[in-house]
XYZ file of C-alpha atoms in Angstrom:
558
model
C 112.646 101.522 90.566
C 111.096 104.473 92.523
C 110.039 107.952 91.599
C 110.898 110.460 94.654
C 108.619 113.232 95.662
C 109.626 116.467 93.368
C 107.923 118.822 95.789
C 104.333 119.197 98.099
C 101.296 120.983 97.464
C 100.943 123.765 99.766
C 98.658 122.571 102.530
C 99.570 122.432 106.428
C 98.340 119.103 108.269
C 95.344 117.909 110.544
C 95.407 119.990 113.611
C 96.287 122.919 112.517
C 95.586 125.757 110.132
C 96.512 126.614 107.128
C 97.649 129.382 105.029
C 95.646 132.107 103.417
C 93.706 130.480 100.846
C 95.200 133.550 98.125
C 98.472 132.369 99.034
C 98.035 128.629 98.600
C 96.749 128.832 94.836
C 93.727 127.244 93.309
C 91.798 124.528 95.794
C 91.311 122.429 92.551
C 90.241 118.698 93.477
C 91.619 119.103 96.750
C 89.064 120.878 97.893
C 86.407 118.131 99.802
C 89.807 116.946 101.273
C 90.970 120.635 102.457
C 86.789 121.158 103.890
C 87.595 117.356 106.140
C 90.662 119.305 107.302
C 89.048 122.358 108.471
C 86.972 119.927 110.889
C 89.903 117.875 112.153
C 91.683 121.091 113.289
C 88.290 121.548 115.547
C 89.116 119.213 117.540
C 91.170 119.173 120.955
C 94.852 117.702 121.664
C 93.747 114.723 123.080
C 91.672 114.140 120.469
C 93.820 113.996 117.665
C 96.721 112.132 119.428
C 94.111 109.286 120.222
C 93.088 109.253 117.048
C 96.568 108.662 115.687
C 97.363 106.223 118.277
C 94.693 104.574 117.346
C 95.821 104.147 113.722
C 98.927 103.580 114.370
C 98.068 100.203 115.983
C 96.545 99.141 112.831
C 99.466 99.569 110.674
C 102.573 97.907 109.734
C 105.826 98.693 108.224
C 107.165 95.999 105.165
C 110.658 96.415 104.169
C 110.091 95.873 99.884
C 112.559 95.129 97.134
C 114.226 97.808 95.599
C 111.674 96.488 91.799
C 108.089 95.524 93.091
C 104.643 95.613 91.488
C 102.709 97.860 93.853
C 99.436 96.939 92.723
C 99.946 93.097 93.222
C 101.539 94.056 96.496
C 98.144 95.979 97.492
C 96.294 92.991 95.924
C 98.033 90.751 98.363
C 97.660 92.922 101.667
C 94.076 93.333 100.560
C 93.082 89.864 101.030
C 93.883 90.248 105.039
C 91.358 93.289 105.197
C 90.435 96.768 103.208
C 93.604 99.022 103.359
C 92.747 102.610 104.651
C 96.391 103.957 103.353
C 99.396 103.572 102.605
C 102.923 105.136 101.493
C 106.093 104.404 100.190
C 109.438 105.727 101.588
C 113.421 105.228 101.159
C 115.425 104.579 104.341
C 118.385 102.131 104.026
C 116.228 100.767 101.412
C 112.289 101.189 100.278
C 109.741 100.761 102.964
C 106.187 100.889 102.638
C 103.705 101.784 105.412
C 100.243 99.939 105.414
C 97.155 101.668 107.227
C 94.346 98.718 107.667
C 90.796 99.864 108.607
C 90.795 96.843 111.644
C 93.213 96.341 113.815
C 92.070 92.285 113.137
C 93.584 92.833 109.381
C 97.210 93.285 111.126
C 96.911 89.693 113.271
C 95.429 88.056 109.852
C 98.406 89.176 108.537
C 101.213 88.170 111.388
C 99.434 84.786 110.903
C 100.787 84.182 107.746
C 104.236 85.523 108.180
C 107.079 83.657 108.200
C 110.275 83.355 110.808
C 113.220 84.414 109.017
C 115.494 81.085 108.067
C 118.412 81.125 110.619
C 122.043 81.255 108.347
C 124.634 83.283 109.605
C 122.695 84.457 112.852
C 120.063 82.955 115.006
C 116.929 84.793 115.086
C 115.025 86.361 118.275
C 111.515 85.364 117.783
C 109.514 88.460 118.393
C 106.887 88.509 116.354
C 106.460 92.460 115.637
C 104.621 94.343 113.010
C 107.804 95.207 110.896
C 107.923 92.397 107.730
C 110.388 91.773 105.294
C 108.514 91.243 101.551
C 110.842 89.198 99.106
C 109.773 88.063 95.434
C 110.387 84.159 95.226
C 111.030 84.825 91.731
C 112.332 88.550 90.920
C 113.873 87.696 87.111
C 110.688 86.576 85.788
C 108.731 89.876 87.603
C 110.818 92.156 86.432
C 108.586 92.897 83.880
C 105.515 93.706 85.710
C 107.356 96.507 88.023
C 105.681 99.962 87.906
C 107.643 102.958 89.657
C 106.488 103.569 93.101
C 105.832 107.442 94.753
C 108.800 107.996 97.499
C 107.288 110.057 100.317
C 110.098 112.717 101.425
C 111.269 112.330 104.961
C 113.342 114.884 105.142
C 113.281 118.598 104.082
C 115.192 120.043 101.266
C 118.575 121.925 102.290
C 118.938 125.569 102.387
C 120.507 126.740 99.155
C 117.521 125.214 97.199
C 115.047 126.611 100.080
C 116.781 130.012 98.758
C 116.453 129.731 95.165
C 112.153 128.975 95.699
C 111.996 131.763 98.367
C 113.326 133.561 95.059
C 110.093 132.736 93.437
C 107.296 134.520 96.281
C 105.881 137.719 95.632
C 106.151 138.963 99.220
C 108.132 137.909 102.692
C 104.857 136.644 103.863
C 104.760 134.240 101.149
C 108.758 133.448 101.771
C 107.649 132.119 105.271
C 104.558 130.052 103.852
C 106.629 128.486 101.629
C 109.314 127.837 103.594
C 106.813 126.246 106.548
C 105.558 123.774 103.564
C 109.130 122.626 103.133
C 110.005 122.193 107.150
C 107.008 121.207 108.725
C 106.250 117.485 109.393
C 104.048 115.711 106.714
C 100.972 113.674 106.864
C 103.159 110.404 106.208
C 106.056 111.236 108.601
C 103.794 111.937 111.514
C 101.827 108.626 110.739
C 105.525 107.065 110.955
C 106.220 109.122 113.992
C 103.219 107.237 115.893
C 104.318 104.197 114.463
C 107.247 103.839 115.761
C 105.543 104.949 119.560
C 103.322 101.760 118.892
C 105.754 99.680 118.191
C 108.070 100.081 121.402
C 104.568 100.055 123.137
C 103.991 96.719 121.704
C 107.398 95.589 124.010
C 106.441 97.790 127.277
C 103.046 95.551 126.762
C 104.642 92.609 127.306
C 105.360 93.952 131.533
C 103.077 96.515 131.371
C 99.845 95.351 129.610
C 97.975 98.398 130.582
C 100.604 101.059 129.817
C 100.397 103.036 126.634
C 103.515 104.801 124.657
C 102.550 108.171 123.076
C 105.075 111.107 121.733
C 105.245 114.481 122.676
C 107.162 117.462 122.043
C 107.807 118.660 118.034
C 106.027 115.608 116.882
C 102.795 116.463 118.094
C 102.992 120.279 119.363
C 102.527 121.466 115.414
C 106.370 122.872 115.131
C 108.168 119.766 114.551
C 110.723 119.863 111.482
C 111.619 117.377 109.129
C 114.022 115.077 110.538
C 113.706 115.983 114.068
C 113.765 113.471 117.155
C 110.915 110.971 118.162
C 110.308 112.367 122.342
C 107.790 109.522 123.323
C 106.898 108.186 126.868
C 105.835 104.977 128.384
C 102.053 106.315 130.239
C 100.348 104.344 132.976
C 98.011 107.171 133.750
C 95.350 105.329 131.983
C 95.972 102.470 133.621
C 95.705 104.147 137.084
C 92.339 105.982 135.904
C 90.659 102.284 135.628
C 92.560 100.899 138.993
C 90.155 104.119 140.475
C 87.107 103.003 138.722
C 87.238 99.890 140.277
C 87.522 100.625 143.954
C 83.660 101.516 144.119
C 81.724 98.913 145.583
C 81.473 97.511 149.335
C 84.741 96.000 149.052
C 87.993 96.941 147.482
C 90.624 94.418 146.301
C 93.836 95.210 145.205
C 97.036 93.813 142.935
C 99.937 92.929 144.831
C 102.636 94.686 143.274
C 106.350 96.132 143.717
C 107.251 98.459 146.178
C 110.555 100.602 145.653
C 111.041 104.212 148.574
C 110.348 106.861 145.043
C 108.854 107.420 142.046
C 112.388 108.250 140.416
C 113.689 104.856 140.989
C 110.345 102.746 139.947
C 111.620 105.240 136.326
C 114.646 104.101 136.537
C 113.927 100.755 137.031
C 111.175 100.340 134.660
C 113.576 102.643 131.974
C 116.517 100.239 132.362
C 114.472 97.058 131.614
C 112.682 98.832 128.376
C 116.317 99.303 127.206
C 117.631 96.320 127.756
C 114.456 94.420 126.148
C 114.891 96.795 123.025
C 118.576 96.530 122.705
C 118.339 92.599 122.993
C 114.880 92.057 121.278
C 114.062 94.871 119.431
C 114.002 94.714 115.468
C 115.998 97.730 114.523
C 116.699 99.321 117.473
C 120.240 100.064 117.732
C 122.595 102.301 120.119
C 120.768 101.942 122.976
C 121.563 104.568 125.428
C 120.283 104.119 129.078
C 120.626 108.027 130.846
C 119.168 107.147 133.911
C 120.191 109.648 136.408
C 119.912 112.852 133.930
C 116.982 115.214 135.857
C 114.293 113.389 133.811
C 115.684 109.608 133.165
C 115.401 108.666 129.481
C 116.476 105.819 127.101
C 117.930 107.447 123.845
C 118.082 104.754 120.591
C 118.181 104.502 117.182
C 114.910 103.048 115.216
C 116.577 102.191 112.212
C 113.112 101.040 110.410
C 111.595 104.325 110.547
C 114.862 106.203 110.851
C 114.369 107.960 113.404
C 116.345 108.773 116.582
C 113.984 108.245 119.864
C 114.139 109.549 123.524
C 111.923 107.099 125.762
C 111.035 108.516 129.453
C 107.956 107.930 131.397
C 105.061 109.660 132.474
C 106.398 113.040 131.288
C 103.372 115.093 132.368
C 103.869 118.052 132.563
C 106.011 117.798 128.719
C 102.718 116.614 127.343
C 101.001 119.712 128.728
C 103.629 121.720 127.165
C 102.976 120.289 123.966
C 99.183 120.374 124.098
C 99.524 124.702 125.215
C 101.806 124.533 121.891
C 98.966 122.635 119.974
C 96.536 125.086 120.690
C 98.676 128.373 120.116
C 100.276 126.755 116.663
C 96.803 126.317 115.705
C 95.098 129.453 116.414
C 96.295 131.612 113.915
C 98.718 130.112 110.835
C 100.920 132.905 111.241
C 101.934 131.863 114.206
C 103.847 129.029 112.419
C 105.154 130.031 109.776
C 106.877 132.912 112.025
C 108.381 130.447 114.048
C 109.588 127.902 111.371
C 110.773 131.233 110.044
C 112.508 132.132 112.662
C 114.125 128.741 113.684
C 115.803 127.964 109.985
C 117.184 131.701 110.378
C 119.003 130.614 113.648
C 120.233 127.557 112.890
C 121.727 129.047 110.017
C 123.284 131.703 111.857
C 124.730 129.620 114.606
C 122.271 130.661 117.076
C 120.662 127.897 117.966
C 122.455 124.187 118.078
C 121.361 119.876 118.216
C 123.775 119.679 120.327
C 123.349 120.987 124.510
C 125.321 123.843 125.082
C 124.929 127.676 126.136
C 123.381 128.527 122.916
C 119.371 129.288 122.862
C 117.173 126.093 121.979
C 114.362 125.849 119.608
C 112.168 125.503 122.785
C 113.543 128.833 123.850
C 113.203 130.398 120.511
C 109.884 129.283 120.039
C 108.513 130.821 123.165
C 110.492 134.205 122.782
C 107.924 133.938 119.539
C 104.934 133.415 121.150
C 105.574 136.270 123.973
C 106.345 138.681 121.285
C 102.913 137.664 119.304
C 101.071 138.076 123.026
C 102.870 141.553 123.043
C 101.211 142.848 119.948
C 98.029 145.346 119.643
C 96.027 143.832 119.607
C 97.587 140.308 120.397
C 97.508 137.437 118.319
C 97.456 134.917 121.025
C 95.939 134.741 124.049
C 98.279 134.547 127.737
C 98.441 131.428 129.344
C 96.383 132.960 131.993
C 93.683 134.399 130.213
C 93.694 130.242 128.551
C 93.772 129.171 132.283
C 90.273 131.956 132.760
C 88.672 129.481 129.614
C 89.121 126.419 131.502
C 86.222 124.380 132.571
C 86.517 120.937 135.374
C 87.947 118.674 133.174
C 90.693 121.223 132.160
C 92.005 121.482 135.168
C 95.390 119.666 136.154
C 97.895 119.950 138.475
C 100.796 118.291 138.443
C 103.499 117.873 141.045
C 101.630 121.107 142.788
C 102.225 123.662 139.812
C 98.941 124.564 138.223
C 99.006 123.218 134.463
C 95.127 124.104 133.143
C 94.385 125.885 130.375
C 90.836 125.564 128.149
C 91.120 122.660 125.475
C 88.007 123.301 123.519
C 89.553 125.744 120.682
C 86.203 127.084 119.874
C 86.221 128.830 123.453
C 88.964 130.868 122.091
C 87.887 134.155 120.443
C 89.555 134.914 117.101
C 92.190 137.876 117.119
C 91.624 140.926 115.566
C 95.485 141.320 113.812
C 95.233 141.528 111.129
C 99.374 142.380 110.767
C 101.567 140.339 107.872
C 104.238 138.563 108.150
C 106.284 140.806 106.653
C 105.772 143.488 109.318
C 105.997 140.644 112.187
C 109.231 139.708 110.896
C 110.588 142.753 110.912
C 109.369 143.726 114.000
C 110.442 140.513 115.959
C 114.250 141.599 115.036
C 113.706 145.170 115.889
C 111.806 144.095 119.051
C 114.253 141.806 120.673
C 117.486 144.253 118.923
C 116.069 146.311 121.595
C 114.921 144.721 124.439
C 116.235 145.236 127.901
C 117.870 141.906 128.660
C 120.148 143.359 131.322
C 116.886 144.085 133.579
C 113.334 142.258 132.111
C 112.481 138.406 131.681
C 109.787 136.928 129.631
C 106.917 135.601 131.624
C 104.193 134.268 129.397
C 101.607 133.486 131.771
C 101.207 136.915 132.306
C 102.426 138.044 128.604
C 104.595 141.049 130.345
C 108.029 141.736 130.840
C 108.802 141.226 134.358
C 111.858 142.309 136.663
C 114.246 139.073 136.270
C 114.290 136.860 139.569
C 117.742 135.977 139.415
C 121.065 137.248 137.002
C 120.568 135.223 134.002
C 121.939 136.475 130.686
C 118.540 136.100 129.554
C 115.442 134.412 131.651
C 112.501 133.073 130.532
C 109.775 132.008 132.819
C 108.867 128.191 132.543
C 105.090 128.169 131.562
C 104.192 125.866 134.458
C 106.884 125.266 137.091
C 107.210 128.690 137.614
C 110.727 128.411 139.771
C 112.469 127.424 136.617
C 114.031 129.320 133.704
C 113.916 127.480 130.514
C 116.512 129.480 129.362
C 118.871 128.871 132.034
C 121.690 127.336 129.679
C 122.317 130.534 127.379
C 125.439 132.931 128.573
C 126.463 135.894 127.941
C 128.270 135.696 124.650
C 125.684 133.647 123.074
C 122.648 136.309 123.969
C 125.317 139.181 122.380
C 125.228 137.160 119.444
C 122.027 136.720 119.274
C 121.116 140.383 119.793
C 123.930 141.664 117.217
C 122.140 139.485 114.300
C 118.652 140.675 115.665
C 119.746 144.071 114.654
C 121.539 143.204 111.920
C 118.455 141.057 110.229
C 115.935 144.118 111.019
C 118.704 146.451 109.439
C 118.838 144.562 106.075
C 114.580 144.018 106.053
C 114.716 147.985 106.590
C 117.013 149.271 104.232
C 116.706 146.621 101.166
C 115.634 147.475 97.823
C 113.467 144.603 97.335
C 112.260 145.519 93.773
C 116.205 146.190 92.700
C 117.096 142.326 94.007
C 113.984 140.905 92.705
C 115.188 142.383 89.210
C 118.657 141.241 89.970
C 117.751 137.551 91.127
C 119.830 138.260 94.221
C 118.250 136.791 97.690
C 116.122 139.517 99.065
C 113.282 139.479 102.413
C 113.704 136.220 104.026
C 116.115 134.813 101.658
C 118.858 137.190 102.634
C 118.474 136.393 106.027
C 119.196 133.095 105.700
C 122.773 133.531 103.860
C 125.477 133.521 106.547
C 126.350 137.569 106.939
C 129.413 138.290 105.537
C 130.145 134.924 103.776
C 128.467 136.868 100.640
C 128.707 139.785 98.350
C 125.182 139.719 97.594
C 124.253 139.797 101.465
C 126.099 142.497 102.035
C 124.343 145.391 102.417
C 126.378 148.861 102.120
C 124.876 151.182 104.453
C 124.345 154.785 102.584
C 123.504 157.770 103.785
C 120.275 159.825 102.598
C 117.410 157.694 103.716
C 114.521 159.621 102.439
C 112.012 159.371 106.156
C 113.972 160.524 109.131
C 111.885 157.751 110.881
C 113.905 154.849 108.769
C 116.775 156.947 109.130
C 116.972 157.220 112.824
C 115.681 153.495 113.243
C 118.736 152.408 110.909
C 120.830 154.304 113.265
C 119.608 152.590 116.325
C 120.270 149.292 115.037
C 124.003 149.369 113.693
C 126.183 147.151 115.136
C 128.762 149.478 115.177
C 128.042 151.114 118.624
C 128.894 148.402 120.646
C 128.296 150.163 124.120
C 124.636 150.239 123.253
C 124.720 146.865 122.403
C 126.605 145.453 125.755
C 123.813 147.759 127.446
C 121.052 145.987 125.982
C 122.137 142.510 127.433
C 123.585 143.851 130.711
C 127.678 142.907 130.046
């Protein structure tokens, strides 16, 4: 018997800030926990994903009964070392995820354990940190069972997202509480590195020195619910200590491998992780070797922590991606609840898509946010170059000759002086890129300026660090018109709405009427009247209808 999670208290996670204290409601007993927070978010990217890794090697994943006595399951656990955590969750049956303070606890443990008896199937015997825990007599427990807490691992689906937006006061607090619902909890990013660990504990068994860490929306601070595990198999740290060693009068070497490139040492060392997870690994199905994609990965299915995984190696220049992510999702918390905004209104709409094609990606999205937020006066994050002006020595990398440094230390960063809401960010997002001149401009956010576009992409935006590549290269024509024509059409229904009127009406109003497919509801629909009282809002609304096409087809350059 298990009791699912009804809802979360409004708090955003380690590394990063949270909302407005006004708009979170009373701190309560929470409050020495929320004051630890406020000094984990000091500290750097590397930091925190060290931290975690750490952690993550002290914990284990036990696959319970559906009826179990929590307590006497603790009890047990306990006597193979002091827990620091632990959570419950439901995935193709009720898991339970068990923190220990030493990593010595977690070998006590394996000690113990028992190979599974051999009926049907014969067993590989890889002794891993996922266990199976069985009642030898579950009729005469049944008695002593006490529900156990379900933490949710996925977010709740639209049309109830809708009816709590309902609830908010203001759009601002729309897009707070729609970031509590998306973002990526406390338990699922513990789960997140423990599923890293445990594919590390198989590259281990070549590569003793190698470590496997995730980047991308599991670390970066934007990762939703239910989103892919990207991880990568690192030797970087292993080559660090190979260059400690060579001081001394003599040097000595290990005789290793030699293969002509880097790319096929990846694709050899990619195609043997595969095949040692598809034939060894517990719960890790659909193995999918892509070895000769631009950046060779291993896709597969961990079916203990249910996630679905993308395994490359020594993805550098990703994980700097993520970190410049880290530090701009953390600067300011409006920064992610715009984008989580934002994101949830284009999937909805059709903009954006899981599956590669010519539509816009979140990765896109996301950093068509964070040039618009360096665009406003006075900005609200800094330019990559003006990070790059922060850096100090051990800052600076550069990788594969394109300069990737930026300052880690956050406290280097002066706060900014917005003091916009959300509700007028929003807005002005829509009316911003309604507007912009994608026929001639591209997005370059090292420089937070529109520059002339190199090259005749529908729309082009500059690659952070390899400079000679568009990360928007996929999007066409047709799929930037779209994207433009609901631009307008969202900043045309935050302009002209009578907020109060819907309120009154319990009909979806601010946020919650953007994310209602347009046209697929009478209470969406907005019928556009004449006798706006401002000439400003007047002339703005007719700037943005969607009913003179030429200007539109201007805008993006058809």
């Amino acid at each position: 018997m298990a009791l699912r999670a009804g809802g979360r208290a409004l708090r955003l996670l380690p590394g990063r800030l949270r909302a407005p204290a006004a708009r979170l409601g009373s701190r309560g007993a929470a409050e020495a926990q929320e004051d630890a927070e406020v000094n984990t978010r000091k500290k750097t990217f590397t930091e925190v994903q060290t931290e975690r890794l750490e952690q993550a090697e002290r914990t284990v994943l036990i696959k319970c009964p559906s009826r179990l006595n929590e307590k006497k399951l603790l009890q047990y656990l306990s006597s193979h070392g002091k827990i620091n955590s632990h959570f419950f969750f439901e995935n193709r049956g009720i898991h339970a995820l068990i923190e220990f303070s030493e990593k010595s606890s977690v070998a006590s443990l394996q000690d113990v354990v028992g190979i599974p008896k051999a009926v049907e199937h014969h067993v590989v015997p890889f002794k891993s940190r996922l266990f199976t825990f069985t009642l030898k007599n579950p009729v005469a427990k049944t008695a002593e069972e006490t529900p156990v807490h379900l933490s949710p691992q996925s977010h709740i689906p639209v049309n109830e997202l809708i009816q709590k937006l309902h609830k908010a006061d203001s759009i601002s607090s729309q897009m707070y509480i729609l970031l509590n619902e998306y973002q990526l909890t406390e338990e699922n990013i513990k789960l997140r590195f423990l599923a890293c660990s445990l594919v590390q504990d198989f590259a281990r068994a070549y590569f003793p020195d190698s470590t496997v860490k995730p980047f991308g929306s599991s670390v970066n601070t934007f990762g939703k619910l239910g989103c892919d595990v990207d991880m990568f198999l690192d030797f970087r740290d292993a080559q660090e200590h190979a260059a400690k060693m060579k001081k001394g009068p003599f040097e000595m070497e290990y005789q290793m491998k030699r293969l002509p490139s880097e790319r096929l040492a990846t694709q050899k060392i990619l195609s043997v992780i595969g095949d040692c997870l598809d034939n060894f690994g517990p719960g890790c199905v659909s193995i999918q070797k892509i070895l000769n994609a631009r950046c060779p990965l291993v896709k597969f299915a961990h079916q203990p922590t249910g996630f679905q995984c993308d395994l490359s190696v020594s993805n550098s220049i990703a994980i700097r991606s993520s970190e410049l992510l880290y530090i701009y999702g953390t600067l300011d918390p409006r920064v992610r609840a715009l984008v989580f905004s934002l994101r949830c209104w284009a999937r909805v709409h059709g903009l954006t898509n899981s599956i590669p094609g010519t539509w816009i990606t979140n990765f896109s999205l996301t950093m068509m946010v964070m040039f618009f937020l360096q665009k406003r006066s006075p900005p609200i994050i800094p330019t990559l170059d003006q990070l790059k002006e922060l850096a100090d020595e051990k800052d600076k990398h550069i990788i594969g000759g394109y300069d990737c440094s930026f300052v880690s230390d956050l406290s280097k960063i002066n706060p900014t002086k917005n003091t916009e809401t959300l509700d007028e960010l929003l807005c002005d997002f829509f009316e911003y890129f309604g507007n912009f001149d994608f026929r001639k401009n591209s997005l370059n956010l090292r420089r937070g300026k529109e520059v002339n576009k190199p090259e005749s992409s529908p729309l082009y935006i500059w690659n952070p660090f390899e400079q000679d590549l568009n990360i928007s290269k996929n999007v066409n024509q047709p799929q930037l018109e779209k994207f433009v024509a609901m631009a307008r059409e969202s900043a045309w229904i935050l302009q002209k709405e009578d907020r109060t009127q819907r309120m009154i009406n319990k009909e979806p109003w601010g946020l919650a009427a953007l994310l209602i497919p347009f046209g697929k509801s009478n209470t969406n629909k907005m019928r556009r009247t004449k006798g706006m009282g401002s000439e400003t809002i007047r002339s703005l609304l007719d700037s943005l209808k969607l009913s003179n096409a030429s200007n539109l087809q201007k805008a993006v350059g058809k």
